[in-house]
Each structure stands twice: as C-alpha cells, then as structure tokens.
Tab-separated table of C-alpha atoms and ligand atoms in Angstrom:
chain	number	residue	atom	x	y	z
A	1210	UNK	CA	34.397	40.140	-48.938
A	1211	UNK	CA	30.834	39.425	-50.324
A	1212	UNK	CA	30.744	35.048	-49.775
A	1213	UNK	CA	30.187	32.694	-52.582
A	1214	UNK	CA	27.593	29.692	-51.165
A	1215	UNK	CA	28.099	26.540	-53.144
A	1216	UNK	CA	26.791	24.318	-50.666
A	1217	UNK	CA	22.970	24.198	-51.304
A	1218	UNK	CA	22.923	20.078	-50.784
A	1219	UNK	CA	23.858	20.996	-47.161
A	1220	UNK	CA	21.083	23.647	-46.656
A	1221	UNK	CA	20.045	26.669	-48.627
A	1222	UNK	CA	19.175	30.007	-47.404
A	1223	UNK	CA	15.474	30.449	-46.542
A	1224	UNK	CA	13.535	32.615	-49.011
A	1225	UNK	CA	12.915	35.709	-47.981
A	1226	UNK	CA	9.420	35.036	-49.744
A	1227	UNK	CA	9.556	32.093	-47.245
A	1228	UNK	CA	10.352	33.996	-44.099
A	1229	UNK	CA	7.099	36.816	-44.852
A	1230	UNK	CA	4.968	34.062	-44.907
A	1231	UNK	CA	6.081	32.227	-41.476
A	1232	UNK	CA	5.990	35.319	-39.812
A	1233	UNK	CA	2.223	35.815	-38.677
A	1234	UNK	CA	2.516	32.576	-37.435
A	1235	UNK	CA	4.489	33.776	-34.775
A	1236	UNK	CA	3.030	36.330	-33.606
A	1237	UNK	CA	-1.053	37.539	-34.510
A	1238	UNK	CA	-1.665	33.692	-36.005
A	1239	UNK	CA	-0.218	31.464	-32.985
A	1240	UNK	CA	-2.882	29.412	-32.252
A	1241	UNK	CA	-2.628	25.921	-31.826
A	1242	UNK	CA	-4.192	24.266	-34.505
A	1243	UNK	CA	-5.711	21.042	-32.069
A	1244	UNK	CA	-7.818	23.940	-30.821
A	1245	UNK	CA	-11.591	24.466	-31.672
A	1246	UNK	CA	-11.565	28.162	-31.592
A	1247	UNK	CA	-10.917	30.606	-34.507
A	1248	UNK	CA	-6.834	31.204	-33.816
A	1249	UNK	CA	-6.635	27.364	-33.354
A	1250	UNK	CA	-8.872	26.869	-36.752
A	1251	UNK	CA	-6.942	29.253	-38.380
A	1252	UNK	CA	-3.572	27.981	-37.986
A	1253	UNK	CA	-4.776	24.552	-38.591
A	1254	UNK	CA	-6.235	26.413	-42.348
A	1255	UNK	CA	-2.856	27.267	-42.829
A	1256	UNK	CA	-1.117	23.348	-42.225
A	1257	UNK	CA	-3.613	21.813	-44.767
A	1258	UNK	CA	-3.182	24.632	-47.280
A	1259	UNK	CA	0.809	23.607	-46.788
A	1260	UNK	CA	-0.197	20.232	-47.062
A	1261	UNK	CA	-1.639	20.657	-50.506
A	1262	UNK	CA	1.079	22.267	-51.961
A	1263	UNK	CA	3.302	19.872	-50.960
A	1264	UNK	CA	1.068	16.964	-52.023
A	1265	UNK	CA	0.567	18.770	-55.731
A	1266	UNK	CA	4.461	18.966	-55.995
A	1267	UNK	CA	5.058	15.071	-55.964
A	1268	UNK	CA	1.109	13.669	-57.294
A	1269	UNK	CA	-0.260	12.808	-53.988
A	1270	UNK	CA	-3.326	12.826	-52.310
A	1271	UNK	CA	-3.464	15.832	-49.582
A	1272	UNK	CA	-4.153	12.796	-46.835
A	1273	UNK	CA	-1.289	11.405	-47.497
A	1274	UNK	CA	1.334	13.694	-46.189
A	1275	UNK	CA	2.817	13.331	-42.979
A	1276	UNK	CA	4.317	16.519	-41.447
A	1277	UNK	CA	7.868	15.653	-39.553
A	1278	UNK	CA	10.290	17.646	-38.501
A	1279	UNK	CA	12.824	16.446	-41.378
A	1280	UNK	CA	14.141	14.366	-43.396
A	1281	UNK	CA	15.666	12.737	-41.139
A	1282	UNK	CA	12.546	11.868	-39.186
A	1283	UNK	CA	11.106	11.199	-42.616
A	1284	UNK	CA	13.767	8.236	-42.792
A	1285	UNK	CA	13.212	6.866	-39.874
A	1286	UNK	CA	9.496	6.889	-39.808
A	1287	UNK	CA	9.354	5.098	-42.948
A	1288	UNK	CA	11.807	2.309	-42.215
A	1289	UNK	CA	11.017	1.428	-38.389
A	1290	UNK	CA	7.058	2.122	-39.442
A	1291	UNK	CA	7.263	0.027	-41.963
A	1292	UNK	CA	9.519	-2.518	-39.656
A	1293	UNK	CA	6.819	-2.997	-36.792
A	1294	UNK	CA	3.760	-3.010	-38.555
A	1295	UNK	CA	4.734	-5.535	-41.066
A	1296	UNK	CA	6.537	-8.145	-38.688
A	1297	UNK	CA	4.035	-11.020	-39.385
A	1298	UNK	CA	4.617	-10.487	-43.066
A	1299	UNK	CA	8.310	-10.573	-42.946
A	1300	UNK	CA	11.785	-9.023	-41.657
A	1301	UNK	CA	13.925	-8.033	-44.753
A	1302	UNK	CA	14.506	-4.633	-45.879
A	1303	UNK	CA	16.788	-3.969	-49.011
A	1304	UNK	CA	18.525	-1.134	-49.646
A	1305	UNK	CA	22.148	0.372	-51.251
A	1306	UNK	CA	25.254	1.071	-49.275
A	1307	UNK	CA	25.293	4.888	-50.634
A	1308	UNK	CA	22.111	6.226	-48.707
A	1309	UNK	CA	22.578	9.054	-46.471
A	1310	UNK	CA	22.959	8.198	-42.960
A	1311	UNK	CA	19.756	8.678	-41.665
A	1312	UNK	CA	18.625	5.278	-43.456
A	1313	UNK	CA	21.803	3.604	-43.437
A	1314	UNK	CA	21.542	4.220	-39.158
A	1315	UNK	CA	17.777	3.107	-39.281
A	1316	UNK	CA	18.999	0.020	-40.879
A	1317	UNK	CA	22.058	-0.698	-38.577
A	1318	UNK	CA	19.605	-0.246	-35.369
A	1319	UNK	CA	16.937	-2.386	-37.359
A	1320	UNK	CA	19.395	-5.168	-37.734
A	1321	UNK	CA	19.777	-5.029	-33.517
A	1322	UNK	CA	16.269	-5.948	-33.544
A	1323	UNK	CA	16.540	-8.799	-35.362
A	1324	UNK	CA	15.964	-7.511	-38.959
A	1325	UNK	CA	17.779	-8.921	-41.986
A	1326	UNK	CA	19.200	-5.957	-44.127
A	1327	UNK	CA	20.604	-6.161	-48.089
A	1328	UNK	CA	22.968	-3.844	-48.979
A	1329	UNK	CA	23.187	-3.181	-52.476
A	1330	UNK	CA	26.497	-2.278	-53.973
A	1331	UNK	CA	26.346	0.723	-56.866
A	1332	UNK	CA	28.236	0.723	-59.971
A	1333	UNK	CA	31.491	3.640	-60.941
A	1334	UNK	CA	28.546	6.147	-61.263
A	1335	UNK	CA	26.807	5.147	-57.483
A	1336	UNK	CA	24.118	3.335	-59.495
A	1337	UNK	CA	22.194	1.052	-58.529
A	1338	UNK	CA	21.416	-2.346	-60.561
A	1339	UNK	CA	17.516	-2.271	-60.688
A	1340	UNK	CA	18.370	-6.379	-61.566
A	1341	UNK	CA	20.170	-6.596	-57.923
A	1342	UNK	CA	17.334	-5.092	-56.256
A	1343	UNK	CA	14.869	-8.053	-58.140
A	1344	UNK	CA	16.986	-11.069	-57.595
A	1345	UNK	CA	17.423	-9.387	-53.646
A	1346	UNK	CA	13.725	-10.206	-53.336
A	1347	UNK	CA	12.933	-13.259	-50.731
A	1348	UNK	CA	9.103	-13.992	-49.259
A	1349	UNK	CA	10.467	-11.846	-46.341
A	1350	UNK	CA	11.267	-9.073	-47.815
A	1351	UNK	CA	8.925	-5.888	-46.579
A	1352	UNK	CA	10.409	-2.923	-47.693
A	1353	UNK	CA	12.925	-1.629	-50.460
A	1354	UNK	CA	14.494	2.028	-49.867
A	1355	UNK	CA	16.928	3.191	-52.461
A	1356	UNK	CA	17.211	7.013	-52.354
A	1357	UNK	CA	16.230	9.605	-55.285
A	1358	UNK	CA	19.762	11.543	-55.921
A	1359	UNK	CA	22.488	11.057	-54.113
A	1360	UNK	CA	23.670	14.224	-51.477
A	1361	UNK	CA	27.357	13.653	-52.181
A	1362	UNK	CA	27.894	12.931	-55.865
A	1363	UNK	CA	24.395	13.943	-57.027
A	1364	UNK	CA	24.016	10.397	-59.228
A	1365	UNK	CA	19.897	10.179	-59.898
A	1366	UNK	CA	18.933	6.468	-59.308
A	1367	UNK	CA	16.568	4.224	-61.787
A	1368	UNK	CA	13.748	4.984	-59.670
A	1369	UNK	CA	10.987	4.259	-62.101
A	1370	UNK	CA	12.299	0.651	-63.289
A	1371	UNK	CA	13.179	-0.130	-58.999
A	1372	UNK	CA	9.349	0.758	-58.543
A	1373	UNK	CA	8.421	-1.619	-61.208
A	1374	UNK	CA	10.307	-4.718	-59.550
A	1375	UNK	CA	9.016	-3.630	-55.948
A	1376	UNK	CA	5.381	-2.938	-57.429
A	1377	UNK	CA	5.773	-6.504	-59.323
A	1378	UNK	CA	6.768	-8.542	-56.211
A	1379	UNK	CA	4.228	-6.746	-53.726
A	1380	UNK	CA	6.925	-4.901	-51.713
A	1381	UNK	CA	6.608	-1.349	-50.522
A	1382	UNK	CA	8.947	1.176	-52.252
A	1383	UNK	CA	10.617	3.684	-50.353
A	1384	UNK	CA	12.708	6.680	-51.657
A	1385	UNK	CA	14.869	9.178	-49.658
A	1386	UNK	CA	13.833	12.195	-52.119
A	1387	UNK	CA	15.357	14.707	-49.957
A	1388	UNK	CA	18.201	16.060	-52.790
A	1389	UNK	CA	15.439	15.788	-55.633
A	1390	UNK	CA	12.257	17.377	-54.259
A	1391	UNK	CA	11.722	20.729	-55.709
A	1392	UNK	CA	14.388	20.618	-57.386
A	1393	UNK	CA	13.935	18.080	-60.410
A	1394	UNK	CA	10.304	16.357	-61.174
A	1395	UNK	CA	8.879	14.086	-58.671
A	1396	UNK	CA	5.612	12.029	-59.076
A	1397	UNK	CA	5.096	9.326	-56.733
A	1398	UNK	CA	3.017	7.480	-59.405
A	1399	UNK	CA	5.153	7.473	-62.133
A	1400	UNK	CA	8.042	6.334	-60.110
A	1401	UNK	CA	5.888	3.900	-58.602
A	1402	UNK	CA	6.526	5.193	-54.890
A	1403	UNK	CA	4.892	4.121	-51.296
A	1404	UNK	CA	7.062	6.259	-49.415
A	1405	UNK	CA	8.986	9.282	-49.731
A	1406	UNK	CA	11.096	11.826	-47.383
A	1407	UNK	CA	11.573	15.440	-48.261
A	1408	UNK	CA	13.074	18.248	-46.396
A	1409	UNK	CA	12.475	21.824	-46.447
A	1410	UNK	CA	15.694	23.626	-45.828
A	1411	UNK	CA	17.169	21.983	-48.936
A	1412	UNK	CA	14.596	23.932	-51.172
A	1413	UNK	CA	14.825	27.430	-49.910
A	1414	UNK	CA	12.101	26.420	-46.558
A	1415	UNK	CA	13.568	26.392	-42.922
A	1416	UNK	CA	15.160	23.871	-40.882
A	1417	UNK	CA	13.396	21.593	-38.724
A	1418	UNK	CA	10.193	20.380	-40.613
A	1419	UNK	CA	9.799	18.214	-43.618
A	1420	UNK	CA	7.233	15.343	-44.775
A	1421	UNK	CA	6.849	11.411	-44.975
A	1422	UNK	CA	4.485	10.482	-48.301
A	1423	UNK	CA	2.560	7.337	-47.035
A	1424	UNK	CA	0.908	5.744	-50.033
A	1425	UNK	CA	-3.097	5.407	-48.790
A	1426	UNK	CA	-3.130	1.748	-47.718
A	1427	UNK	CA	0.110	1.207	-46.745
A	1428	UNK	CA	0.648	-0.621	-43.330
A	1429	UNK	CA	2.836	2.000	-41.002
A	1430	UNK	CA	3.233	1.877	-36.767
A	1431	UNK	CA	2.816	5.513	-35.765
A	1432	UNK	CA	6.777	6.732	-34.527
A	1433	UNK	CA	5.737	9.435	-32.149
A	1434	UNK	CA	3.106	8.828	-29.715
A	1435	UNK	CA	0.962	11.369	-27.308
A	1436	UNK	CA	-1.925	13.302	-29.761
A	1437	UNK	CA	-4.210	13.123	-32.351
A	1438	UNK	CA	-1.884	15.090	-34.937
A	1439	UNK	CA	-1.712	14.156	-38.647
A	1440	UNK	CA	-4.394	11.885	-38.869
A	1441	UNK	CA	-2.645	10.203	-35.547
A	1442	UNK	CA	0.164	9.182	-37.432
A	1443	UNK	CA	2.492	11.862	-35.590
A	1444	UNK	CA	1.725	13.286	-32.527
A	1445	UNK	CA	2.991	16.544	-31.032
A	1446	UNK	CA	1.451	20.065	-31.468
A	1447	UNK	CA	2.506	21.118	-35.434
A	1448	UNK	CA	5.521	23.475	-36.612
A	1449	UNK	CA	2.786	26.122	-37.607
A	1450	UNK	CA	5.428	28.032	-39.060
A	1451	UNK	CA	7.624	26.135	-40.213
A	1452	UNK	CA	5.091	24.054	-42.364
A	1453	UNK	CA	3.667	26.986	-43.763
A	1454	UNK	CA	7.503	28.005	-44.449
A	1455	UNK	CA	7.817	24.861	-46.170
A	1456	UNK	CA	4.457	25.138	-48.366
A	1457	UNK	CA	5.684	28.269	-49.771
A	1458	UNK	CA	9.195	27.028	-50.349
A	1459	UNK	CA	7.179	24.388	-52.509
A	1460	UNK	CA	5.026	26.874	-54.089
A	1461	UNK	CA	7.876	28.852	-55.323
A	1462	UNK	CA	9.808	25.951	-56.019
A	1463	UNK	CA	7.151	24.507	-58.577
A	1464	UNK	CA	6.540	28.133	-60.268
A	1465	UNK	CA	10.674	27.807	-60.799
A	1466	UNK	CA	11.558	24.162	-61.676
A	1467	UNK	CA	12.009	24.603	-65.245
A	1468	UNK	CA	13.905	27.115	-65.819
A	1469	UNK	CA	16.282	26.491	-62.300
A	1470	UNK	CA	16.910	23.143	-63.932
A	1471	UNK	CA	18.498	25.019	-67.474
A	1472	UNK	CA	20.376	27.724	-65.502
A	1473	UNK	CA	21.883	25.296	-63.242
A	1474	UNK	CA	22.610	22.689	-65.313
A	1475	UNK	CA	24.618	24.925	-67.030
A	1476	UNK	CA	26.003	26.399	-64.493
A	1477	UNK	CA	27.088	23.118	-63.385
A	1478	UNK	CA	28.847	22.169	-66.694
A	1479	UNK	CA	30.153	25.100	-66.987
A	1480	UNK	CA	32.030	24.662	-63.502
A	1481	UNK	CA	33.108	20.964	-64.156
A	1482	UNK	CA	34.405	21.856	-67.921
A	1483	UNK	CA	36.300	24.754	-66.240
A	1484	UNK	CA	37.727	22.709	-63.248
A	1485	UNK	CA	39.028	19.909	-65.838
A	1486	UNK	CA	40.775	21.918	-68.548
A	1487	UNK	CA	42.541	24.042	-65.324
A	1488	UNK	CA	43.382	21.188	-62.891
A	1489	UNK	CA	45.101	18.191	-64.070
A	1490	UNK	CA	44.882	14.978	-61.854
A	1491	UNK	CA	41.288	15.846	-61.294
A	1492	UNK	CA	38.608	13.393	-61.507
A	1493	UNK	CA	34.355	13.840	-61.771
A	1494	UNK	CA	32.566	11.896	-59.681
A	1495	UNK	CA	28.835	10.289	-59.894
A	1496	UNK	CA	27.202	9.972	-63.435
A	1497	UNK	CA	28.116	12.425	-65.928
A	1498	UNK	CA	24.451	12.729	-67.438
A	1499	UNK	CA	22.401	11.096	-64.783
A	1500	UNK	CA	23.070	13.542	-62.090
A	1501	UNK	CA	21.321	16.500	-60.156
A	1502	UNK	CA	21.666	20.128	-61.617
A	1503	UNK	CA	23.482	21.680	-58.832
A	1504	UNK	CA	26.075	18.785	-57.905
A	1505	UNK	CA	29.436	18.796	-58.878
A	1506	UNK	CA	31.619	16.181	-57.105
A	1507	UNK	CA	35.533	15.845	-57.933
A	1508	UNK	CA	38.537	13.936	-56.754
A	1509	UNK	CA	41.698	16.324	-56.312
A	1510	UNK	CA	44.915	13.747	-56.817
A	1511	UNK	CA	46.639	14.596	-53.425
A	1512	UNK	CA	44.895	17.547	-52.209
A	1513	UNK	CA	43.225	16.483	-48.606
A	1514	UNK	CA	39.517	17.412	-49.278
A	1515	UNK	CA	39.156	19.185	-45.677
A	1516	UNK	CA	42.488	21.449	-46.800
A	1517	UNK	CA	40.464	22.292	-49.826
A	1518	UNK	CA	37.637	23.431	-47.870
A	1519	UNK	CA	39.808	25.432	-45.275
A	1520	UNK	CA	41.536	27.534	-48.370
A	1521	UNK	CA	38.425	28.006	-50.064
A	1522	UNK	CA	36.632	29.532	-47.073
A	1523	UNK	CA	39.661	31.484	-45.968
A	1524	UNK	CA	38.809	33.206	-50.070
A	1525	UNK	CA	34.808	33.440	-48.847
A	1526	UNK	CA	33.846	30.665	-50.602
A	1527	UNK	CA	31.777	28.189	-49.534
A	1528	UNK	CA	32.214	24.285	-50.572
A	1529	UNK	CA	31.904	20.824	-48.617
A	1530	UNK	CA	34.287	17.434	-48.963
A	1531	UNK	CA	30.487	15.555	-49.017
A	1532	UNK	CA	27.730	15.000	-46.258
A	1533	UNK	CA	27.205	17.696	-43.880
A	1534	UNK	CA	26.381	15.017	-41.028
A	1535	UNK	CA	29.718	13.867	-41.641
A	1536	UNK	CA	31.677	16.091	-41.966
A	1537	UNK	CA	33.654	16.159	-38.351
A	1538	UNK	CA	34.713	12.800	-39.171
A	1539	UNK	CA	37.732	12.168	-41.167
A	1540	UNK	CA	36.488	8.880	-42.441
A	1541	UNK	CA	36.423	9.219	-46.378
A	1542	UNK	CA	33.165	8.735	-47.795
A	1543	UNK	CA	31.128	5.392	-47.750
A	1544	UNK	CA	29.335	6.495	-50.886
A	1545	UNK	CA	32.561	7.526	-52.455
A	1546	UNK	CA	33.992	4.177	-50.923
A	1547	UNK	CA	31.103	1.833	-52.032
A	1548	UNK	CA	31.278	3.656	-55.840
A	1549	UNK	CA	34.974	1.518	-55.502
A	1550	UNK	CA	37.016	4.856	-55.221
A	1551	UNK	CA	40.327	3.931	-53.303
A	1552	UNK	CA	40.495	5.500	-49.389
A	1553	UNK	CA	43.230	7.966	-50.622
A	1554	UNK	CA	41.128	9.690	-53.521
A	1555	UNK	CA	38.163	9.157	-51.545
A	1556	UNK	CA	39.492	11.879	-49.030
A	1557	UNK	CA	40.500	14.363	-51.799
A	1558	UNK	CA	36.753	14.699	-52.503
A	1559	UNK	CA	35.411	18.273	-53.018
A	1560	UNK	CA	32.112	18.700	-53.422
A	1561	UNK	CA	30.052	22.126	-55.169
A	1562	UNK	CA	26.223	22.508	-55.041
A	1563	UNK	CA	24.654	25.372	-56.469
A	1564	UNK	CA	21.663	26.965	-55.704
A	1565	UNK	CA	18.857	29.685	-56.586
A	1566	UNK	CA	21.367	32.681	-56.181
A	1567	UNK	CA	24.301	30.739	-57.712
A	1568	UNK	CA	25.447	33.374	-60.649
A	1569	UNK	CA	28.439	32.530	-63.756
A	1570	UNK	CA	30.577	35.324	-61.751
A	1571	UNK	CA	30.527	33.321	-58.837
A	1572	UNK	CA	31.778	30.474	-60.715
A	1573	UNK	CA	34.103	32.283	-62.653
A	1574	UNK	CA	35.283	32.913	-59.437
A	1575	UNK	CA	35.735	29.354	-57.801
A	1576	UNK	CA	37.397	28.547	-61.329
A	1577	UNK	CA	39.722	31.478	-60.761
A	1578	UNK	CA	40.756	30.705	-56.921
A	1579	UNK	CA	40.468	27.113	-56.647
A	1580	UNK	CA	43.649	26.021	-59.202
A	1581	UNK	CA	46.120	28.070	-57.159
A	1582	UNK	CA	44.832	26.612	-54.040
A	1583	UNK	CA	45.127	23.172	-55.093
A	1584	UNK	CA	48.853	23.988	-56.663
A	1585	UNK	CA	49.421	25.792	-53.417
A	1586	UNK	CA	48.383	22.372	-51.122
A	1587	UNK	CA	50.152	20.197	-53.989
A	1588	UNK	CA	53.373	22.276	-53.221
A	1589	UNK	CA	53.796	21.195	-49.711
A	1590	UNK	CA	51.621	17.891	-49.901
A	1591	UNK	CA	53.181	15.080	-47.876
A	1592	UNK	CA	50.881	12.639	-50.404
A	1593	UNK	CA	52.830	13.915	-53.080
A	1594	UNK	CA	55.847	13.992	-51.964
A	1595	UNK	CA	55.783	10.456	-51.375
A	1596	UNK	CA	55.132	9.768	-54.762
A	1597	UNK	CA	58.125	11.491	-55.937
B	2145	PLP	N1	18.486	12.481	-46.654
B	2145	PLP	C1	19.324	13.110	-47.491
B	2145	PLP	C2	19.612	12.518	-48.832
B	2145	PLP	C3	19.921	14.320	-47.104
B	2145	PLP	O1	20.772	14.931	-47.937
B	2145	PLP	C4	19.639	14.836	-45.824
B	2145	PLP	C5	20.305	16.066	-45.342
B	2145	PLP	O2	21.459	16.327	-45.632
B	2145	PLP	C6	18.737	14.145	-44.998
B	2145	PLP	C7	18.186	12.972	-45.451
B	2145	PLP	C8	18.378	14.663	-43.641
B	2145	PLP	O3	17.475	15.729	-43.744
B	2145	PLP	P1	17.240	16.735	-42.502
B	2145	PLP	O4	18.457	17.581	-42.413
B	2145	PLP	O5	16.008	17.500	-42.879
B	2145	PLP	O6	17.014	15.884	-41.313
C-alpha cells in the first residue's frame, strides 16, 4: 500500500536535492570548520554560503543568523537571551497562550526565575488582538513573542501591525516563524521583527539544525557556552551537514514559493470543501482566509481524534490530532482550548498538512476513506451514545 503523508507541520521528508548536497560533508568535506587548514576552511565556506541563503529568504543581514540545532533551541535562545541580558531594563515578557510549547515552556521556567509573563488570549480564529498586545505594554516589559502561523490550526497572526506596537514602545519583537518560513513570505523588516526561529525539517531540510535571526543591536546572553562559534553567540563545533542541508532546503524553497503556495492552497480547499459537504457535524478550525496553505484543522462531533488517526493509518494514511510534541498526551489542545473550543470537541481534532509531494489523488483519497471511518467510530461511539 503506497502511504499518503499529510503531516508536513510535523516534519517533511528531506529533499533528495537536500540529501546530495549534505553528503560530501560527511565524508571527503569533514573538516571542522574552527580549523585554519583547507578541509577546516572549506567546510566553514560551506556554513556561510548556508548562512546567506537563509539570511536572503527572510531580508537579513548574513551576520545576523545564528545556527541552532532547531527550532526549539531557536525558542529558547531568544526568550532566556533576551531574559538575562535585559534584567536591568525590565522582567516582563508578553506573549499568547497558543504558542507551541517550546515558548510556552521557556516562559513557564522564566516565571521560576522571577519573570512576569502575559498571556494573551486569541479570538474563535486563534488570533491575536494586536490592541491586547499594546495596552499589555508596562515600563518592564522586554520582550513580546507571538508566533508567525500557528502548527495546529495554521491561523497566520497580524504580525506586521504587532511589530508596529512593539517597534512604537521600544520592545523587542520576537516571532516563532517555524510553520511560515519557506513556506509563505517572510521579511523581518516588513514585519518589523528582532527575532525569529526557523527550522529545517519543516521545509524539506533535516532534523536537528535550524536558526535564531538576532536583529544587529539587539541585547542577547549567549545560551551555549565553550567556543568561539557563530560570532560567539553559540558555541559547539557546527552541524556541517546539516546547515548546508538546510541552505539548500532554503534555496529550493525560495525558487518554489509561488507556485507551492497556489497548488496547495488549493489543494487545501479542495480537501476542507470535500470533508464538509461529506461529513456532517464537522467543524473548520483556525481562520478560514488567514491561514497557512497546507493546514487543514477540523473538529469531528464525537469521533476521538487519536481513533481517527489509528483508522487512518491502519488505510496508509498519514494525519495528526495537532502538535507532534504532544501527541502522547491525551490532554486536548491548549491552542484548541484557548481558541474557546469546549474539552470534548477539542479532542475530536484532526489535523491535515500537506506538503511538496501532496497530489489531488491523494486527497481524493483521504476524502474517499475518511467518511466511512468517522461513520464507522460514530457507530460504536460511547460519546454518542450518550447523547441519544
Ligand atoms: N515552533 C513551532 C511552531 C513548531 O511547529 C515546532 C515543531 O513542531 C517547533 C517550534 C520546534 O522545532 P524543532 O522540531 O526544530 O525543535
């Protein structure tokens, strides 16, 4: 049975464009690029040629990309740099109760070290009130961090007009851009960014590496220490490959935005038109228009989202209830939760992402298979059964 993959938010397959161009770098090109000699030189030729890729994706400066080793990383670096080297000028970060959990865990440890943290609420859609974030604004505050898209409902925030208030009251702007990067436009000046995260293995790069955008100027404590790496701003001997991995992810990424963003977006109609004439009791969640190209989030009246899942895979198709991190816990979905979704249709949340080698006949098929499933589960649901 030849799998369907419609979980690209989770992690995507790595290029096979990608995985030629890591290669050398394990074997003839392993030098270590802290090295003064030519297979040191030359490896360190091929970080910075990453580096400007990835800087001419988002409108930076080459300098000011940080190499990490994810998004995750990314997250944390931002908000605990940003923490400790701006104690004298305050201790308040704001930020929304629908970030992914590598800042909303930042902020929770944060708060054990005695800073103040605003959580914004979000609107139906997971929106965020630029207004909230402005009138959230006290002399203490140091950082804002709203993310770009959403990973579980794929809701794009007002990014631009958030920059404005944080560029207005002298704050630095952070974004978790990990869902967005190479996937829709990102410029860090016209959003009015200090900060950003991105991760390569959501764009078609490899696990394990990914960036921190740090604004030239802006006042950051270093989060690993032991070397001279990245300007010392991280130290530890580079992902060679991996980086170079994640340039040419970028690369292709940028020579593919535009027409990716047609083909998926209507793909992605396509999918939730199909899914809401053939189920009934089915509900869209996130933003209808302001959303991500590949994301299509849905509530399933009482259909347990994991049961979904199960079925689905046991037809070789691929699909997620939400987060990946989070999956293993049967919590329902603080995103979904914080969007005011009740607990119940919070856990009959199935979510879709599509991806480069997402075709119609794929979706065809997920609009075939999925109905029966759900009237399959409906049949012998306990949650239904109680409402009869
Ligand atoms: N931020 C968001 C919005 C994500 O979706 C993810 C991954 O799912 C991360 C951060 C973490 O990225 P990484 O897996 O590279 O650590």
């Amino acid at each position: 049975m030849k799998r369907v993959y419609l979980d690209c938010a989770a992690t995507t397959p790595t290029h096979p464009e990608v995985v030629k161009a890591m290669l050398p770098y394990f074997t003839e090109a392993f030098g270590n690029p802290s090295s003064i000699y030519s297979y040191g030189q030359e490896a360190k030729g091929a970080i910075e040629e990453a580096r400007v890729k990835v800087a001419d994706l988002i409108g930076a400066r080459d300098e000011e990309i940080v190499f990490t080793s994810g998004g995750t990383e990314a997250d944390n670096f931002a908000l605990m740099g940003v923490a400790f080297a701006n104690e004298s000028r305050g201790n308040h970060i704001i930020t929304s109760s629908i970030e992914h959990h590598a800042v909303m865990e930042t902020c929770e440890f944060l708060e054990t070290r005695g800073l103040r943290i605003t959580y914004l609420p979000v609107d139906e859609y997971g929106l965020v009130n630029p207004d909230d974030v402005k009138r959230a604004i006290t002399d203490k505050t140091i950082l804002i961090s709203i993310m770009h898209a959403n990973n579980e409902m794929g809701t794009i925030e007002p990014i631009t007009e958030i920059g404005k208030v944080a560029r207005e009251a002298g704050v630095y702007f952070h974004t978790d851009a990990v869902q967005t990067v190479g996937h829709i436009p990102v410029d860090v000046n016209e959003l009015g960014i200090d900060l950003l995260s991105m991760s390569a293995h959501k764009l078609c790069g490899p696990k394990g590496v990914g960036a921190l955008y740090v604004r030239k100027g802006t006042k950051l404590t270093p989060f690993m220490h032991g070397g001279e790496q990245e300007r010392r701003r991280r130290a530890s001997t580079e992902n060679v490959p991996g980086i170079v991995g994640f340039g040419k992810a970028v690369e292709l990424a940028q020579q593919e935005m535009g027409g990716e963003v047609e083909r998926l977006t209507c793909l992605r109609d396509n999918l939730i038109k199909g899914l809401l004439e053939r189920i009934d009791h089915i509900h869209l969640n996130g933003h209808p228009l302001k959303k991500l190209p590949n994301n299509v989030n849905v509530s399933v009246d009482y259909v347990e989202g994991e049961s979904m899942v199960l079925n689905l895979d046991l037809e070789g198709i691929c699909a997620s209830t939400g987060s990946a991190c989070s999956s293993s816990s049967l919590e329902p979905s603080h995103v979904l939760l914080a969007m005011g979704l009740p607990p119940e249709q919070a856990h009959c949340s199935l979510r879709f992402t599509l991806g480069k080698w997402t075709t119609e006949e794929e979706i065809e098929r997920v609009l075939d298979i999925l109905p029966r499933i759900v009237a399959k589960l409906r049949a012998m649901s306990p949650l239904l059964k109680s409402r009869k």
